[in-house]
Each structure stands twice: as structure tokens, then as C-alpha cells.
Coordinates of C-alpha atoms and ligand atoms in Angstrom, one line a residue:
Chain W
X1 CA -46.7 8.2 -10.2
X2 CA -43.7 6.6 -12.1
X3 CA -43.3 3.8 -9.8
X4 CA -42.4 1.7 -12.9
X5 CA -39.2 3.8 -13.5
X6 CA -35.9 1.8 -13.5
X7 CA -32.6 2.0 -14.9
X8 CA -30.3 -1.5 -15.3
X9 CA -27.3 -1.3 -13.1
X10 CA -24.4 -3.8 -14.0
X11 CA -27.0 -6.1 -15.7
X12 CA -29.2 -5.4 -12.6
X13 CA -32.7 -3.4 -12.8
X14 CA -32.9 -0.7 -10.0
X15 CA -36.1 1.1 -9.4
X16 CA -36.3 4.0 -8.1
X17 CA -38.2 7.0 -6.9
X18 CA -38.6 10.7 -8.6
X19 CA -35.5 13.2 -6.9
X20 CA -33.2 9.9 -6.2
X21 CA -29.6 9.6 -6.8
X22 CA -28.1 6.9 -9.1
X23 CA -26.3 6.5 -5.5
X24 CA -29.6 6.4 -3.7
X25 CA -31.6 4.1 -5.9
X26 CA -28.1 1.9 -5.5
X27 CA -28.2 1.7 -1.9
X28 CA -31.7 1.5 -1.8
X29 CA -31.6 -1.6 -4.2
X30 CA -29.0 -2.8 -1.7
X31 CA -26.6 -2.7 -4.5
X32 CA -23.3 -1.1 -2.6
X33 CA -21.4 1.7 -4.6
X34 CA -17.9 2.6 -3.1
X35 CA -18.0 6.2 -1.6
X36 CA -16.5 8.7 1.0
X37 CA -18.4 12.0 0.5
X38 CA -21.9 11.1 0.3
X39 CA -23.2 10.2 3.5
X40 CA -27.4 9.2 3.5
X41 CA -28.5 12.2 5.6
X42 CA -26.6 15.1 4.0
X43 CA -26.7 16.9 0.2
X44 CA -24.2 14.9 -1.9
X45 CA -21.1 16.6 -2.6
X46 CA -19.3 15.3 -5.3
X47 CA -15.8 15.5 -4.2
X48 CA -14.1 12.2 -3.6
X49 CA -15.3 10.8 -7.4
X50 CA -15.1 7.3 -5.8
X51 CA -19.0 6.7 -6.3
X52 CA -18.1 7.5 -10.2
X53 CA -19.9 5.5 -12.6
X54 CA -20.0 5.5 -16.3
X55 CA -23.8 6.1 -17.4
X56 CA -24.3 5.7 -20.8
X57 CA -20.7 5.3 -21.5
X58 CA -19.9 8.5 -20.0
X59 CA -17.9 8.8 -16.7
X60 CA -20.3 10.2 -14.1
X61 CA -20.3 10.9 -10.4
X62 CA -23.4 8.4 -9.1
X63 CA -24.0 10.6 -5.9
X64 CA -24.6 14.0 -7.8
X65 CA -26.4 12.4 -11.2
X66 CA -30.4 12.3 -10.8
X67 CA -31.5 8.5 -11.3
X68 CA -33.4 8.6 -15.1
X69 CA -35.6 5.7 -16.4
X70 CA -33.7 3.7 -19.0
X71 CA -30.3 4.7 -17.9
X72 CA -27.2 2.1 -18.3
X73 CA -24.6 2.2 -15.8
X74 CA -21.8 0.6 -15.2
X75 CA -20.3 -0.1 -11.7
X76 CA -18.6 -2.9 -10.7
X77 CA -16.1 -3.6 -14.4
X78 CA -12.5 -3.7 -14.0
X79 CA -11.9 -0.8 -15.5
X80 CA -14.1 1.5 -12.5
X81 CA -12.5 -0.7 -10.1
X82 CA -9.0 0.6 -11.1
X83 CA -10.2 4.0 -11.2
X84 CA -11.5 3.6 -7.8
X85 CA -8.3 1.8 -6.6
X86 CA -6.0 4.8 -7.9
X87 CA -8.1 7.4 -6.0
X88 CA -7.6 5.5 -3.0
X89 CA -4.2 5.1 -3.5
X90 CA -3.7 8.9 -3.7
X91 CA -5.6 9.5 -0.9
X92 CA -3.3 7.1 1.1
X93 CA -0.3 8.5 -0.2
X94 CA -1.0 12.3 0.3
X95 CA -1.9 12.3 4.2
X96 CA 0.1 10.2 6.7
X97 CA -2.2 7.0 7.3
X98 CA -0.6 5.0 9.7
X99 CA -3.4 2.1 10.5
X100 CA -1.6 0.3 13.7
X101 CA -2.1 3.7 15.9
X102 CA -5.1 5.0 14.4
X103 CA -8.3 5.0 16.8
X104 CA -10.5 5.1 13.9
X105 CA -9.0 1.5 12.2
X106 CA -11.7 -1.1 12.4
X107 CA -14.4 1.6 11.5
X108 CA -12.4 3.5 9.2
X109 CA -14.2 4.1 5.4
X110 CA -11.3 4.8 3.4
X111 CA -9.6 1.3 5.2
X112 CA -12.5 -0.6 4.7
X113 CA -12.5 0.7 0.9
X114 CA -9.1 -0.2 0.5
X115 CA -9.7 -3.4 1.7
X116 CA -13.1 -4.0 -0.2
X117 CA -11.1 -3.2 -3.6
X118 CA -7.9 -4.8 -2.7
X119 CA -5.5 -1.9 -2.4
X120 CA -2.9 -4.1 -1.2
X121 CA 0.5 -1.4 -3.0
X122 CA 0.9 2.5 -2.2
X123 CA 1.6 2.6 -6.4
X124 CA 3.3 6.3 -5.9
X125 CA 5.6 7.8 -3.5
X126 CA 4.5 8.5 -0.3
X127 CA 4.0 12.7 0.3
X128 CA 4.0 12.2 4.2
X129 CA 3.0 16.2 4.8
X130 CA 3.8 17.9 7.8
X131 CA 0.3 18.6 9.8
X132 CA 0.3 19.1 13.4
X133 CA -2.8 17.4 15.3
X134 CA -4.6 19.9 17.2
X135 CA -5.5 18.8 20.9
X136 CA -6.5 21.8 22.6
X137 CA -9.8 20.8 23.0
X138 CA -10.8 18.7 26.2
X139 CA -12.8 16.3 24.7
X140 CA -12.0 15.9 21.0
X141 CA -8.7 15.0 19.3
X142 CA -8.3 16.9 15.5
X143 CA -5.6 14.5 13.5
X144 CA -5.4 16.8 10.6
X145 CA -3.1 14.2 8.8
X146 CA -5.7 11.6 8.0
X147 CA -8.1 14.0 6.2
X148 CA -9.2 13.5 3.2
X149 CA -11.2 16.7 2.7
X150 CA -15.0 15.3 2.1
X151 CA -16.5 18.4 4.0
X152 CA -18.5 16.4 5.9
X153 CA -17.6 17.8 9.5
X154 CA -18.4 21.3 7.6
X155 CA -21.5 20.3 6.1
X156 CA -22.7 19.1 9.6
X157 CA -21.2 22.2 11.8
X158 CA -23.0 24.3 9.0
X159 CA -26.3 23.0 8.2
X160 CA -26.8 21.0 11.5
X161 CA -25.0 22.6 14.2
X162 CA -24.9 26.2 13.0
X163 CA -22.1 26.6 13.9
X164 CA -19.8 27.0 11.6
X165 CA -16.3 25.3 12.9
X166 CA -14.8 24.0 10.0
X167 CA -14.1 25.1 6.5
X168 CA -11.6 24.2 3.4
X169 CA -8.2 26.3 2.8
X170 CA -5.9 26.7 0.3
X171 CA -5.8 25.2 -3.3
X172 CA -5.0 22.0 -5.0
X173 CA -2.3 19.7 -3.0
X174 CA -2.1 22.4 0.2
X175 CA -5.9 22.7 0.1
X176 CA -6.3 21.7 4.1
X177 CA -8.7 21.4 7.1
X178 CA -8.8 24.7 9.0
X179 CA -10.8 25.7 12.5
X180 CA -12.4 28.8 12.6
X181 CA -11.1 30.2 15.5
X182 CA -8.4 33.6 15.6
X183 CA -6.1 31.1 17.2
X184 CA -6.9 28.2 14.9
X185 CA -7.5 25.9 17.7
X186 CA -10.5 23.7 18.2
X187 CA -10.8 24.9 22.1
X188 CA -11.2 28.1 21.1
X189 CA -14.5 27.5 19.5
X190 CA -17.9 26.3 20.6
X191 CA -17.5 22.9 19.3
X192 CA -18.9 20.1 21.4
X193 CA -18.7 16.4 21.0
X194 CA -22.6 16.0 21.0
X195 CA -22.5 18.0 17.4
X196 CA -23.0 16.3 14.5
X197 CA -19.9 17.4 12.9
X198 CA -17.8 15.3 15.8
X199 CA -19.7 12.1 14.6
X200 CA -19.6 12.2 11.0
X201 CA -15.7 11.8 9.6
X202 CA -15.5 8.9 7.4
X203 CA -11.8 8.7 8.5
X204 CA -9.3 9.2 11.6
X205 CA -9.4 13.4 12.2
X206 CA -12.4 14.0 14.6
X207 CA -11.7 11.6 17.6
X208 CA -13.5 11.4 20.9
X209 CA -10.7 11.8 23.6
X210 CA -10.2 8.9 26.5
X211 CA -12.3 6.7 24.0
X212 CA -9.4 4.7 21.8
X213 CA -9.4 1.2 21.3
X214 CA -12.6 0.6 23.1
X215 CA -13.3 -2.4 20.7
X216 CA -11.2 -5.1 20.6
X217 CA -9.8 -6.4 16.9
X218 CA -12.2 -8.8 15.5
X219 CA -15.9 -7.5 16.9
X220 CA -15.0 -3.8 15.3
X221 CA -17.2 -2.3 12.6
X222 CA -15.5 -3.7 9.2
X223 CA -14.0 -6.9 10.7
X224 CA -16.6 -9.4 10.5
X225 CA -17.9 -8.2 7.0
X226 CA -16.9 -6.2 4.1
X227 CA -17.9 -2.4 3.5
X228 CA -20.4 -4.0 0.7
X229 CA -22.2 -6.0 3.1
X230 CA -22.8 -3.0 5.2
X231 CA -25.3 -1.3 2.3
X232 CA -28.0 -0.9 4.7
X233 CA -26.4 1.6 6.9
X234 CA -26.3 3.7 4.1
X235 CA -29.4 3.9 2.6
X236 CA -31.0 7.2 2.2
X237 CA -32.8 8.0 5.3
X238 CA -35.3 10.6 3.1
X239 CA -36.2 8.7 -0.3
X240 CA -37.4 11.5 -2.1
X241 CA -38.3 14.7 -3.4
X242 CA -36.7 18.1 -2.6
X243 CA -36.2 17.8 1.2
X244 CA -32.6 17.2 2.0
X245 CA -30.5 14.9 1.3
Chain O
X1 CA 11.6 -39.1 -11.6
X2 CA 13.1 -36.0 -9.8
X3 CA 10.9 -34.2 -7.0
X4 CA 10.7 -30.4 -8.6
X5 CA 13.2 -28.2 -7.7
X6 CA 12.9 -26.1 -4.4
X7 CA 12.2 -22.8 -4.7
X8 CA 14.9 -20.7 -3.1
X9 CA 13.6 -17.8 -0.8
X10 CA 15.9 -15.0 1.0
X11 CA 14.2 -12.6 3.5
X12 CA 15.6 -9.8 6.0
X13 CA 14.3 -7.1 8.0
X14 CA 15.5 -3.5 7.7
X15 CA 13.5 -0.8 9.2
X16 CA 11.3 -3.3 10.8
X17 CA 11.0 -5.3 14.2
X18 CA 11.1 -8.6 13.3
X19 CA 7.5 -8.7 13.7
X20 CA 6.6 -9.8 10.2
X21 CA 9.5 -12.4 11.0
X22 CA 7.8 -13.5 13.6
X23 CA 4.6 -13.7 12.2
X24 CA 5.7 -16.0 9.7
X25 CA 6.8 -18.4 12.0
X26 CA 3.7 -18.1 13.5
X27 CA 2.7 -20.7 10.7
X28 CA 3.9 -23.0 12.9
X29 CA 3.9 -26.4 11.7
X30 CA 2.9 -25.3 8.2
X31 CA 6.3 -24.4 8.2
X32 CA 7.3 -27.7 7.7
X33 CA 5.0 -28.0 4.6
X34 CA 6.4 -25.3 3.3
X35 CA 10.0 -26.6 3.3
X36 CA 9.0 -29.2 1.0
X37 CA 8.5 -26.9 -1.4
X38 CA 11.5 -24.2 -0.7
X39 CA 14.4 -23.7 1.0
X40 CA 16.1 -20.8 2.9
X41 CA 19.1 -18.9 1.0
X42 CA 19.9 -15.5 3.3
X43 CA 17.5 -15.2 6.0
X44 CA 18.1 -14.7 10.4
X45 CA 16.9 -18.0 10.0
X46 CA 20.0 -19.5 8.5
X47 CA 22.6 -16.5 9.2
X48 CA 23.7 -16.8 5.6
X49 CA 25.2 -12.9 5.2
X50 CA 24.8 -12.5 1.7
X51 CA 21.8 -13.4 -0.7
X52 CA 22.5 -15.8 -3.5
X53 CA 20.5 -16.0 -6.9
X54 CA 17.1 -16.7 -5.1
X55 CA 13.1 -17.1 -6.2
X56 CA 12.0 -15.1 -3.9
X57 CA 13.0 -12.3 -2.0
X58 CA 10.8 -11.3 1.8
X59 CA 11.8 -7.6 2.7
X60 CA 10.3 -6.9 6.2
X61 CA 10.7 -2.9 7.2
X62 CA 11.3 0.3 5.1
X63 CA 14.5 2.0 4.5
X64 CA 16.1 4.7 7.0
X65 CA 19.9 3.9 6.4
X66 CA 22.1 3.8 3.9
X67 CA 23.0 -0.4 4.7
X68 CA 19.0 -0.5 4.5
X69 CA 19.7 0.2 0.9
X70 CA 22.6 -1.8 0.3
X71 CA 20.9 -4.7 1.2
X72 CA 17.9 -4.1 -0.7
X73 CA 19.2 -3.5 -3.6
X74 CA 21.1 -6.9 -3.1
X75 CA 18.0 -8.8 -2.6
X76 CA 17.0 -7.0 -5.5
X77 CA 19.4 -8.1 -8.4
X78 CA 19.2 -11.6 -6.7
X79 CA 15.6 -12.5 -6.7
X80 CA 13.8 -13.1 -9.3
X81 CA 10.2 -12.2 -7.0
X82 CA 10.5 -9.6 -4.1
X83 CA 7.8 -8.9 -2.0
X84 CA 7.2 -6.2 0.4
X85 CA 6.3 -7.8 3.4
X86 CA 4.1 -5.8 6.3
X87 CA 3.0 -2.0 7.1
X88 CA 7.3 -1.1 7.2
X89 CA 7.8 -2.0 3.7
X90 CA 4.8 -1.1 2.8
X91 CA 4.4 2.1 3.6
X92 CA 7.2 3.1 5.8
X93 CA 5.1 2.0 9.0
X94 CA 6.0 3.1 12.4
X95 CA 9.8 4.5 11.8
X96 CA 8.6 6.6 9.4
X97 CA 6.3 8.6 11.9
X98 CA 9.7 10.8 12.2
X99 CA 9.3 11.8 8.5
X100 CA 8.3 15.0 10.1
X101 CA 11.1 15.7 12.6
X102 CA 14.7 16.7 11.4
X103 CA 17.0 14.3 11.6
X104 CA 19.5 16.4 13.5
X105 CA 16.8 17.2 15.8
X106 CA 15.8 13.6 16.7
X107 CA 19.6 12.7 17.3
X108 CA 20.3 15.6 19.5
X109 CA 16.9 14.8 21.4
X110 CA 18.3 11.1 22.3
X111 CA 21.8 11.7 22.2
X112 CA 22.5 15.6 23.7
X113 CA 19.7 17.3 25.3
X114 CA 17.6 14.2 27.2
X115 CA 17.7 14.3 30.8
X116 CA 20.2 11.8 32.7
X117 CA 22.6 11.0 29.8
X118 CA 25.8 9.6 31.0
X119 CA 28.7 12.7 30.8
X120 CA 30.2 13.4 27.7
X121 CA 27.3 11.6 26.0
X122 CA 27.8 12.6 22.2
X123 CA 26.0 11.6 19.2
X124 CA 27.2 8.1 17.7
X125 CA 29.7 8.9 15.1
X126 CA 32.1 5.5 14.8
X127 CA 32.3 4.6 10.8
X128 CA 30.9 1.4 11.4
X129 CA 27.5 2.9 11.7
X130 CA 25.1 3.4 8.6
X131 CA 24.4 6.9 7.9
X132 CA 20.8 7.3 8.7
X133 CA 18.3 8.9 6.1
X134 CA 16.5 12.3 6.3
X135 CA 13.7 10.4 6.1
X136 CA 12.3 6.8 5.7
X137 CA 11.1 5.2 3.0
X138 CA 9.1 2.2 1.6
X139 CA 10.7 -0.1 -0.4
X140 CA 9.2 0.8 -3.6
X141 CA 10.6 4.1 -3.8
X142 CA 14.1 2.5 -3.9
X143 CA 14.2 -0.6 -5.9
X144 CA 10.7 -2.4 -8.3
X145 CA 8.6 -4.6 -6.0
X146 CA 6.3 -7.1 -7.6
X147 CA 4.1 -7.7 -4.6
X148 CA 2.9 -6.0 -1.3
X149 CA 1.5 -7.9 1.8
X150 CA 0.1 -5.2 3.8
X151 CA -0.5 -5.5 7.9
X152 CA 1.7 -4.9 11.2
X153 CA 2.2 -7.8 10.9
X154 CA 0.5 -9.9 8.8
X155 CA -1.3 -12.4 10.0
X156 CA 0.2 -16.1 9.5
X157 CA -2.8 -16.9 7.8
X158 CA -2.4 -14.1 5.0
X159 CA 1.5 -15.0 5.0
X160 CA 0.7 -18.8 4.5
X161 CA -1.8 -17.8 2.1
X162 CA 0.3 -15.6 0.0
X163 CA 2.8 -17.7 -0.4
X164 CA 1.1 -21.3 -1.4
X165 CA -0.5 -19.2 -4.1
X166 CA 2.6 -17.8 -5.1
X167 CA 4.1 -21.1 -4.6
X168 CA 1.3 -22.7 -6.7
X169 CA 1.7 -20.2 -9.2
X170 CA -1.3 -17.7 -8.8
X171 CA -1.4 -14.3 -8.2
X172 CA -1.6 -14.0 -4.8
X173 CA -4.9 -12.7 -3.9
X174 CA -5.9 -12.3 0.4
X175 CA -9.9 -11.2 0.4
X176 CA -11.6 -9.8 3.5
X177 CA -10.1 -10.8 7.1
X178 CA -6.5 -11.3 5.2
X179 CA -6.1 -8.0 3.8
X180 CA -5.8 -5.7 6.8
X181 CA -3.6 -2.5 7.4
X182 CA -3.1 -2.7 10.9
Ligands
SF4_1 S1 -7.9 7.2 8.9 FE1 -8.3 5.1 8.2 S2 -6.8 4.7 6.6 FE2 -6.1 6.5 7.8 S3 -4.8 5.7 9.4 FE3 -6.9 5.8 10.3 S4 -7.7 3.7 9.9 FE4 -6.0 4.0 8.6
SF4_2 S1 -12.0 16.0 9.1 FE1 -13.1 14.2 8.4 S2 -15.1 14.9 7.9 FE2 -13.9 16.7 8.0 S3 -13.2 17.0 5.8 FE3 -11.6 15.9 6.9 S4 -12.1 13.7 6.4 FE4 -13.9 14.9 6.0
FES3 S1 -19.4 9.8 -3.0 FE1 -19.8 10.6 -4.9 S2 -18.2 11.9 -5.3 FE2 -17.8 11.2 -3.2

């Protein structure tokens, strides 16, 4: 019915389709907002805050807020893009992200982020936390100490897998990744690598074992082209209505 | 008419390989373009042991001693600009992946306890050597850095182009291929 409805974007005008996202209609429009929690085929979340927006002057999350006809949102203004640089910049700071040895660099979100918005200084101290990696499991490597706590692996061992591996501990800065398992360890569950949950971390944690390196530097994900110009891998793979996402 | 003045630039490595070092040579003969517009004060390329009032100021690696510190707060009160070169000064890089260990540990690891030491194998304790840090750190958390150049290493390119634009008097900006973390 309302296939008129828009809302102006950074100057831009971005239809979009009853049930959407500000985030959907975005990536839709091929208009690329920075984020790490939503992912197209799963419920957004609203965690990270680096898909924030101001809509109507207000700050908003763009991945949780329903698209509305006549809305005014602002994106890409220095003043977001600071925002957004500072979340990274925690992010770095609080796990131990040491690029040169991480499988995941090439393909990484939170790398490619960093590089899209120029986080070039760590601004604060570095926190460098103690977090053993967890290897116990013959085919999958956990390296707890590049997790930035999206939920993603438990939103897709929940709702996809059912089965439940992963789930959030703690509060504020101990808050961590935890398997469920009596022993904690990932062999002692019924995780597989053909479950979702092993193929959706943004970042370095859920790594296929004998697999590293495979790519050489230059032909991996994020080398050729920046995050932005990837906006069609993450368009909404359901555009509307109800049905997940 | 008087060709400007050179810019004077120190640089060292402390916690680092000399990777970032060698990186920058890896400018090759741009090098030579370059030293029409600056010259080297204390540097391993010109063994000068102390740094002088300088322009610029390259730290390569973090801080995991207590000479590490010495020297950077040297380059500090020398240089008017001081830039944290590569992943070490950065962010501590690779020598800080024992941030986790104890120190006491590590040593008695290398020094006591590994197989097929040489008898009465002790740890190092001659006064000559600086004491090494708990832990390692990036060199912001000891003295005010005015610019990061991320990478292990840095490519030449992003080296070359950080500097001409610092040279030229921009901020120093790298975009996509230049910017890199690892
Ligand atoms: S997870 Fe990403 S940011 Fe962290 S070390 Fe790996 S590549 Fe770097
Ligand atoms: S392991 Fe990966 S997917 Fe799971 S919460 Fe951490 S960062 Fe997210
Ligand atoms: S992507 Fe919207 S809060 Fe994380």
C-alpha cells in the first residue's frame, strides 16, 4: 500500500517498505550504516550502538527504530562519526586485538570499521584482560579475547541451531562469553562447525581449525574495497513484515 | 634566496623489531627525495646516541623496560611532533602478548626451568641491564603522542605518505589500502 513512504537520509530520500528498519531501508537503498550487531538474517539487537543515528535530532539506534515516513536522519556528520570512532576505540581497547596473528584479519568487521572510519589511535589505555582461548574442540578454535559480545553466535545456536551453546555472563566490564557445558569447554557440547552459530562472528572468537591464512593479503574480504562498498552483502534477506528479521 | 630549512627528524625502536625501520627504507629511492626536505638527528641510521632539539620524532615498538622509557621521554621533550610508528607503539603489538603471563614466570620459563640450559644457568641480573616492566605498554600511556601510524609494519607507501603530508603541512590522512592493522 504505502509504496510512496520515504524518509530523507543525510540529504538522501530512502524508501522503504512497512516493518523495515531505518537500518534496512539503509542497506536496501544501498546507503551503508556502520554496524556489528545487526546481521541481515537475524532480529536486530541493539547492542553495539554503532548503527546509532540521530532521527529528528534525537540519538537513535538505526537497527532497532522502525523506518516512519517523513523522518530526518542524520548518518554520516562529524559528529556520529566520532561517536562511532570512540565505540570502536573502546572495543579495541577492552579485548586483546592483536591484528598480525589473528585468522579473522582481512574479513574482520570491527577491522574493517576501524579502517572505514579512520581509527588510526587507541585514545585510552589498553585493558589487555586475561581470557584463556578455549581449544578443546577438534574442529573449532574459541579466542575469547577478541569478543565483543554482539550475541550473534547465541542468537544463531538459539534460534537456528537449537542448541543453545553460548550465552552472556557477568555484568558491565566482566560481562563475558561463556559455553554452556559443566566443564565450560566447547568439546563438551554438541557444537559442530556446520552450525550457524560457527559462521556468524563478526570478529576473531569462532575460528574453523587447520583453516588460517587460507587467503593470501590483498585478495581477502576487506582488502580490495572498503566495508561501505560491501552494502550489498548486507541487505535484508526478508524485506518485510513480521517474519524474522 | 635560502632553500627552507630542513626539517630535523630522530627515530628509534624500543619494543619493536626494526621492522617499521625497515619498512621505511623500503621507500627506497624516495628516500632520497625525502632528504631534501629533512635530515636525520638520532636515528640507527646515523648512530647519533642522544636526540637533539628535532621536528619530528619516529618511535617504533612499545615500552617493556625501564631504558624504553628513558628514551622516550627524551624523544619527547626534544621533538616538537612524535609519532607512534607501527602495531608496537601503537598498541603494544606482539611483546605485549605476555601482558598476561607474570613476569617472574616468563623469566624463570627461559632462564631456570627450560630444558638444556647450560649449568648454573641463572636469570640475567648484571646492572647494566634495564629492568623490564610487568607489563608492556604503548607509547601513549607514557608520554602525549600527536600521531599514530598503525600496521606491522607499515607499508612504505603509508610511511611515504604520512610523512610528505606531514612534511607538506597537512594532517596526515592514509584512506583504504594504507590504513591497515596488520
Ligand atoms: S578480531 Fe578483528 S580487530 Fe580483533 S584482532 Fe582479529 S582482525 Fe583484529
Ligand atoms: S563470539 Fe563472536 S558472535 Fe559471539 S558474542 Fe563474541 S563477538 Fe559476537
Ligand atoms: S548494529 Fe545497531 S546497535 Fe549494533
Amino acid at each position: 500500500m504505502s509504496e510512496s513512504s520515504s524518509f530523507i537520509l543525510d540529504d538522501q530520500e530512502i524508501p522503504f517498505m512497512p516493518g523495515q528498519s531505518v537500518m534496512q531501508a539503509a542497506l536496501t537503498a544501498g546507503v551503508f550504516i556502520p554496524h556489528l550487531c545487526y546481521h541481515p538474517e537475524f532480529r536486530p539487537h541493539g547492542s553495539c550502538k554503532l548503527c546509532t543515528v540521530k532521527i529528528n535530532g534525537r540519538p537513535a539506534t538505526s537497527c532497532t527504530t522502525p523506518a516512519a515516513a517523513g523522518m530526518a536522519v542524520e548518518s554520516n556528520t562529524p559528529e556520529i562519526l566520532d561517536k562511532r570512532r570512540t565505540l570502536l576505540q573502546m572495543l579495541l581497547v577492552e579485548g586483546n586485538h592483536f591484528c598480525p596473528s589473528c585468522e579473522k584479519s582481512g574479513f574482520c568487521m570491527l577491522q574493517a570499521l576501524g579502517y572505514e572510519l579512520g581509527v588510526v589511535a587507541p585514545r585510552f589505555s589498553l585493558l589487555y584482560p586475561t581470557r584463556p582461548v578455549d581449544a578443546s574442540h577438534p574442529d573449532v578454535l574459541l579466542d575469547f579475547n577478541r569478543c565483543i559480545l554482539c550475541e550473534l553466535c547465541i542468537r544463531a545456536s538459539t534460534e537456528v541451531d537449537g542448541k543453545f551453546v553460548f550465552a552472556l555472563s557477568g555484568r558491565g566490564i566482566k560481562k563475558h562469553l561463556v559455553v554452556n557445558a559443566e566443564s565450560g569447554k566447547l568439546a563438551d557440547t554438541n557444537f559442530s562447525l556446520a552450525d550457524k552459530a560457527a559462521q556468524v562472528c563478526p570478529v576473531g572468537v569462532i575460528l574453523p581449525k587447520r583453516k588460517g591464512f587460507a587467503v593470501p593479503i590483498g585478495q581477502r574480504r576487506f582488502d580490495a574495497a572498503p566495508i561501505s562498498a560491501h552494502v550489498d552483502e548486507f541487505k535484508p534477506v526478508v524485506s518485510a513484515q513480521g517474519e524474522r528479521p | 634566496m635560502n632553500a627552507p630549512r630542513k626539517l630535523k627528524v630522530a627515530t628509534t625502536s624500543l619494543a619493536g623489531c626494526f621492522g617499521c625501520h625497515m619498512s621505511f627504507l623500503d621507500i627506497d629511492e624516495r628516500l632520497l627525495d625525502l632528504l631534501e626536505f629533512i635530515e636525520f638527528d638520532r636515528s640507527p641510521l646515523t648512530d647519533i646516541k642522544h636526540c637533539g632539539p628535532c621536528d619530528i620524532g619516529i618511535i617504533e615498538g612499545g615500552v617493556c623496560n625501564a631504558d624504553n622509557v628513558h628514551v622516550l621521554r627524551e624523544f619527547r621533550a626534544n621533538c616538537k611532533v612524535l609519532i607512534a610508528l607501527g602495531a608496537c607503539a601503537v598498541n603494544g603489538g606482539l611483546p605485549a602478548q605476555r601482558n598476561h603471563l607474570d613476569l617472574r614466570d616468563i623469566l624463570a620459563a627461559v632462564y631456570v626451568t627450560e630444558e638444556g640450559l647450560a649449568p648454573g644457568t641463572q636469570i640475567p641480573n648484571d646492572p647494566e641491564l634495564p629492568l623490564p616492566l610487568n607489563q608492556v605498554h604503548p607509547i601513549h600511556e607514557v608520554v602525549r603522542v600527536d600521531y599514530f601510524l598503525p600496521g606491522c609494519p607499515p607499508s612504505a607507501d603509508a610511511i611515504w605518505k604520512f610523512l610528505t603530508d606531514l612534511i607538506a603541512g597537512r594532517t596526515p590522512h592514509l584512506g583504504h589500502g594504507l590504513i591497515q592493522y596488520d
